Amino acid sequence: MKLTLVLILALQVSVCVWAEPIPEPDKELVEKYEGLKAVFFKRLVNAYSKFTAAVEPLMESSPAGQTAKETLEEIRKRPRVESIIKILTGLASELEPVVDKARMSLLGAYGYYLRPYIGETLDKAISNIKPVLDTVMPAEN
């Protein structure tokens, strides 16, 4: 009987701990995250454009490259591929609010539980890696 009572109390405590609402992230943290995310996507777009600019002349000059280019164009024009792209685009737009909510929950949990302990170290690490990324994968042309 005592063991059952202890087990019930332990489960109540654990449920109460997990039932806490996730704290909202600080506005400053959200702005910092959005800024870093925007710069990261700029870096990816710039790297992709440089890659395609470097590969495109090679694709046009070789017969295998021409064949690959024609095959990709044919695949893109297929109705199944077009419908899959439309489905994935629709699915991404439907999932966007869920992803945003999850992202804000994770930022809130990070800001409340982890940032006091690792925030300064993470900020220094990001600041130290920025010059390397600016050299290897710059955000601007």
PDB file of C-alpha atoms in Angstrom:
ATOM      1  CA  MET A   1       0.000   0.000   0.000  1.00  0.00           C
ATOM      2  CA  LYS A   2       2.820   2.394   0.860  1.00  0.00           C
ATOM      3  CA  LEU A   3       4.605   1.568  -2.384  1.00  0.00           C
ATOM      4  CA  THR A   4       1.445   2.299  -4.374  1.00  0.00           C
ATOM      5  CA  LEU A   5       1.015   5.659  -2.632  1.00  0.00           C
ATOM      6  CA  VAL A   6       4.638   6.595  -3.334  1.00  0.00           C
ATOM      7  CA  LEU A   7       4.255   5.566  -6.973  1.00  0.00           C
ATOM      8  CA  ILE A   8       1.087   7.660  -7.384  1.00  0.00           C
ATOM      9  CA  LEU A   9       2.747  10.695  -5.775  1.00  0.00           C
ATOM     10  CA  ALA A  10       5.830  10.296  -7.979  1.00  0.00           C
ATOM     11  CA  LEU A  11       3.675  10.115 -11.105  1.00  0.00           C
ATOM     12  CA  GLN A  12       1.716  13.212 -10.025  1.00  0.00           C
ATOM     13  CA  VAL A  13       4.920  15.162  -9.500  1.00  0.00           C
ATOM     14  CA  SER A  14       6.329  14.081 -12.854  1.00  0.00           C
ATOM     15  CA  VAL A  15       3.076  14.948 -14.642  1.00  0.00           C
ATOM     16  CA  CYS A  16       2.960  18.357 -12.949  1.00  0.00           C
ATOM     17  CA  VAL A  17       6.530  19.108 -14.030  1.00  0.00           C
ATOM     18  CA  TRP A  18       5.795  18.220 -17.653  1.00  0.00           C
ATOM     19  CA  ALA A  19       2.447  19.994 -17.627  1.00  0.00           C
ATOM     20  CA  GLU A  20       4.122  23.385 -17.174  1.00  0.00           C
ATOM     21  CA  PRO A  21       3.474  25.692 -20.073  1.00  0.00           C
ATOM     22  CA  ILE A  22       6.476  26.340 -22.243  1.00  0.00           C
ATOM     23  CA  PRO A  23       7.693  29.878 -21.673  1.00  0.00           C
ATOM     24  CA  GLU A  24       7.522  32.415 -24.480  1.00  0.00           C
ATOM     25  CA  PRO A  25      10.889  33.327 -25.994  1.00  0.00           C
ATOM     26  CA  ASP A  26      12.310  36.787 -25.436  1.00  0.00           C
ATOM     27  CA  LYS A  27      11.749  39.252 -28.266  1.00  0.00           C
ATOM     28  CA  GLU A  28      15.497  39.859 -28.450  1.00  0.00           C
ATOM     29  CA  LEU A  29      16.160  36.127 -28.822  1.00  0.00           C
ATOM     30  CA  VAL A  30      13.566  35.793 -31.594  1.00  0.00           C
ATOM     31  CA  GLU A  31      15.028  38.781 -33.463  1.00  0.00           C
ATOM     32  CA  LYS A  32      18.543  37.373 -33.123  1.00  0.00           C
ATOM     33  CA  TYR A  33      17.376  33.978 -34.369  1.00  0.00           C
ATOM     34  CA  GLU A  34      15.494  35.489 -37.325  1.00  0.00           C
ATOM     35  CA  GLY A  35      18.565  37.543 -38.257  1.00  0.00           C
ATOM     36  CA  LEU A  36      20.868  34.538 -38.126  1.00  0.00           C
ATOM     37  CA  LYS A  37      18.383  32.460 -40.107  1.00  0.00           C
ATOM     38  CA  ALA A  38      18.076  35.142 -42.809  1.00  0.00           C
ATOM     39  CA  VAL A  39      21.857  35.406 -43.163  1.00  0.00           C
ATOM     40  CA  PHE A  40      22.155  31.619 -43.307  1.00  0.00           C
ATOM     41  CA  PHE A  41      19.596  31.390 -46.123  1.00  0.00           C
ATOM     42  CA  LYS A  42      21.394  34.196 -47.988  1.00  0.00           C
ATOM     43  CA  ARG A  43      24.602  32.192 -47.668  1.00  0.00           C
ATOM     44  CA  LEU A  44      22.886  29.082 -49.048  1.00  0.00           C
ATOM     45  CA  VAL A  45      21.323  30.953 -51.984  1.00  0.00           C
ATOM     46  CA  ASN A  46      24.623  32.644 -52.816  1.00  0.00           C
ATOM     47  CA  ALA A  47      26.524  29.343 -52.626  1.00  0.00           C
ATOM     48  CA  TYR A  48      23.921  27.654 -54.846  1.00  0.00           C
ATOM     49  CA  SER A  49      24.105  30.425 -57.440  1.00  0.00           C
ATOM     50  CA  LYS A  50      27.914  30.233 -57.492  1.00  0.00           C
ATOM     51  CA  PHE A  51      27.731  26.449 -57.824  1.00  0.00           C
ATOM     52  CA  THR A  52      25.283  26.582 -60.720  1.00  0.00           C
ATOM     53  CA  ALA A  53      27.327  29.325 -62.419  1.00  0.00           C
ATOM     54  CA  ALA A  54      30.430  27.133 -62.171  1.00  0.00           C
ATOM     55  CA  VAL A  55      28.753  23.890 -63.245  1.00  0.00           C
ATOM     56  CA  GLU A  56      26.576  25.233 -66.076  1.00  0.00           C
ATOM     57  CA  PRO A  57      29.462  25.825 -68.559  1.00  0.00           C
ATOM     58  CA  LEU A  58      30.776  22.342 -67.809  1.00  0.00           C
ATOM     59  CA  MET A  59      27.344  20.845 -68.414  1.00  0.00           C
ATOM     60  CA  GLU A  60      26.986  22.619 -71.751  1.00  0.00           C
ATOM     61  CA  SER A  61      30.450  21.694 -73.015  1.00  0.00           C
ATOM     62  CA  SER A  62      30.281  17.950 -72.394  1.00  0.00           C
ATOM     63  CA  PRO A  63      27.909  15.510 -74.102  1.00  0.00           C
ATOM     64  CA  ALA A  64      27.122  13.764 -70.813  1.00  0.00           C
ATOM     65  CA  GLY A  65      26.249  17.135 -69.284  1.00  0.00           C
ATOM     66  CA  GLN A  66      23.892  17.928 -72.176  1.00  0.00           C
ATOM     67  CA  THR A  67      22.210  14.565 -71.773  1.00  0.00           C
ATOM     68  CA  ALA A  68      21.816  15.104 -68.030  1.00  0.00           C
ATOM     69  CA  LYS A  69      20.392  18.578 -68.608  1.00  0.00           C
ATOM     70  CA  GLU A  70      17.875  17.296 -71.162  1.00  0.00           C
ATOM     71  CA  THR A  71      16.878  14.426 -68.858  1.00  0.00           C
ATOM     72  CA  LEU A  72      16.264  16.824 -65.968  1.00  0.00           C
ATOM     73  CA  GLU A  73      14.124  19.049 -68.190  1.00  0.00           C
ATOM     74  CA  GLU A  74      12.057  16.042 -69.302  1.00  0.00           C
ATOM     75  CA  ILE A  75      11.595  14.907 -65.708  1.00  0.00           C
ATOM     76  CA  ARG A  76      10.429  18.382 -64.651  1.00  0.00           C
ATOM     77  CA  LYS A  77       7.809  18.445 -67.416  1.00  0.00           C
ATOM     78  CA  ARG A  78       6.198  15.137 -66.418  1.00  0.00           C
ATOM     79  CA  PRO A  79       2.697  15.489 -64.926  1.00  0.00           C
ATOM     80  CA  ARG A  80       3.510  13.262 -61.959  1.00  0.00           C
ATOM     81  CA  VAL A  81       6.521  15.346 -61.012  1.00  0.00           C
ATOM     82  CA  GLU A  82       4.505  18.556 -61.349  1.00  0.00           C
ATOM     83  CA  SER A  83       1.756  17.116 -59.141  1.00  0.00           C
ATOM     84  CA  ILE A  84       4.294  15.945 -56.553  1.00  0.00           C
ATOM     85  CA  ILE A  85       5.808  19.443 -56.482  1.00  0.00           C
ATOM     86  CA  LYS A  86       2.336  20.963 -56.009  1.00  0.00           C
ATOM     87  CA  ILE A  87       1.530  18.506 -53.219  1.00  0.00           C
ATOM     88  CA  LEU A  88       4.816  19.177 -51.437  1.00  0.00           C
ATOM     89  CA  THR A  89       4.332  22.940 -51.783  1.00  0.00           C
ATOM     90  CA  GLY A  90       0.814  22.689 -50.354  1.00  0.00           C
ATOM     91  CA  LEU A  91       1.995  20.432 -47.554  1.00  0.00           C
ATOM     92  CA  ALA A  92       4.782  22.860 -46.673  1.00  0.00           C
ATOM     93  CA  SER A  93       2.345  25.768 -46.527  1.00  0.00           C
ATOM     94  CA  GLU A  94      -0.019  23.743 -44.321  1.00  0.00           C
ATOM     95  CA  LEU A  95       2.764  22.698 -41.963  1.00  0.00           C
ATOM     96  CA  GLU A  96       4.270  26.179 -41.677  1.00  0.00           C
ATOM     97  CA  PRO A  97       2.175  27.237 -38.618  1.00  0.00           C
ATOM     98  CA  VAL A  98       3.004  23.977 -36.846  1.00  0.00           C
ATOM     99  CA  VAL A  99       6.705  24.393 -37.573  1.00  0.00           C
ATOM    100  CA  ASP A 100       6.613  28.026 -36.404  1.00  0.00           C
ATOM    101  CA  LYS A 101       4.888  27.019 -33.178  1.00  0.00           C
ATOM    102  CA  ALA A 102       7.441  24.264 -32.572  1.00  0.00           C
ATOM    103  CA  ARG A 103      10.285  26.664 -33.346  1.00  0.00           C
ATOM    104  CA  MET A 104       8.945  29.260 -30.896  1.00  0.00           C
ATOM    105  CA  SER A 105       8.471  26.556 -28.253  1.00  0.00           C
ATOM    106  CA  LEU A 106      12.056  25.399 -28.704  1.00  0.00           C
ATOM    107  CA  LEU A 107      13.314  28.982 -28.567  1.00  0.00           C
ATOM    108  CA  GLY A 108      11.284  29.555 -25.408  1.00  0.00           C
ATOM    109  CA  ALA A 109      12.627  26.402 -23.789  1.00  0.00           C
ATOM    110  CA  TYR A 110      16.170  27.312 -24.831  1.00  0.00           C
ATOM    111  CA  GLY A 111      15.787  30.876 -23.558  1.00  0.00           C
ATOM    112  CA  TYR A 112      14.388  29.789 -20.210  1.00  0.00           C
ATOM    113  CA  TYR A 113      16.326  26.612 -19.446  1.00  0.00           C
ATOM    114  CA  LEU A 114      19.600  26.664 -21.407  1.00  0.00           C
ATOM    115  CA  ARG A 115      20.470  30.248 -22.309  1.00  0.00           C
ATOM    116  CA  PRO A 116      21.544  31.254 -18.786  1.00  0.00           C
ATOM    117  CA  TYR A 117      24.116  28.447 -18.853  1.00  0.00           C
ATOM    118  CA  ILE A 118      25.301  28.156 -22.463  1.00  0.00           C
ATOM    119  CA  GLY A 119      24.048  31.355 -24.107  1.00  0.00           C
ATOM    120  CA  GLU A 120      27.286  33.326 -23.815  1.00  0.00           C
ATOM    121  CA  THR A 121      29.403  30.406 -25.025  1.00  0.00           C
ATOM    122  CA  LEU A 122      27.097  29.799 -27.981  1.00  0.00           C
ATOM    123  CA  ASP A 123      27.134  33.502 -28.852  1.00  0.00           C
ATOM    124  CA  LYS A 124      30.949  33.513 -28.812  1.00  0.00           C
ATOM    125  CA  ALA A 125      31.051  30.377 -30.974  1.00  0.00           C
ATOM    126  CA  ILE A 126      28.713  31.965 -33.530  1.00  0.00           C
ATOM    127  CA  SER A 127      30.778  35.159 -33.511  1.00  0.00           C
ATOM    128  CA  ASN A 128      33.984  33.163 -34.028  1.00  0.00           C
ATOM    129  CA  ILE A 129      32.609  31.116 -36.914  1.00  0.00           C
ATOM    130  CA  LYS A 130      31.212  34.127 -38.810  1.00  0.00           C
ATOM    131  CA  PRO A 131      34.605  35.185 -40.308  1.00  0.00           C
ATOM    132  CA  VAL A 132      35.184  31.644 -41.542  1.00  0.00           C
ATOM    133  CA  LEU A 133      31.724  31.513 -43.113  1.00  0.00           C
ATOM    134  CA  ASP A 134      32.263  34.952 -44.665  1.00  0.00           C
ATOM    135  CA  THR A 135      35.375  33.575 -46.357  1.00  0.00           C
ATOM    136  CA  VAL A 136      34.021  30.177 -47.387  1.00  0.00           C
ATOM    137  CA  MET A 137      30.341  30.951 -47.977  1.00  0.00           C
ATOM    138  CA  PRO A 138      29.689  34.714 -48.015  1.00  0.00           C
ATOM    139  CA  ALA A 139      26.148  36.055 -47.701  1.00  0.00           C
ATOM    140  CA  GLU A 140      26.660  38.751 -50.331  1.00  0.00           C
ATOM    141  CA  ASN A 141      28.268  38.460 -53.757  1.00  0.00           C
TER     142      ASN A 141
END
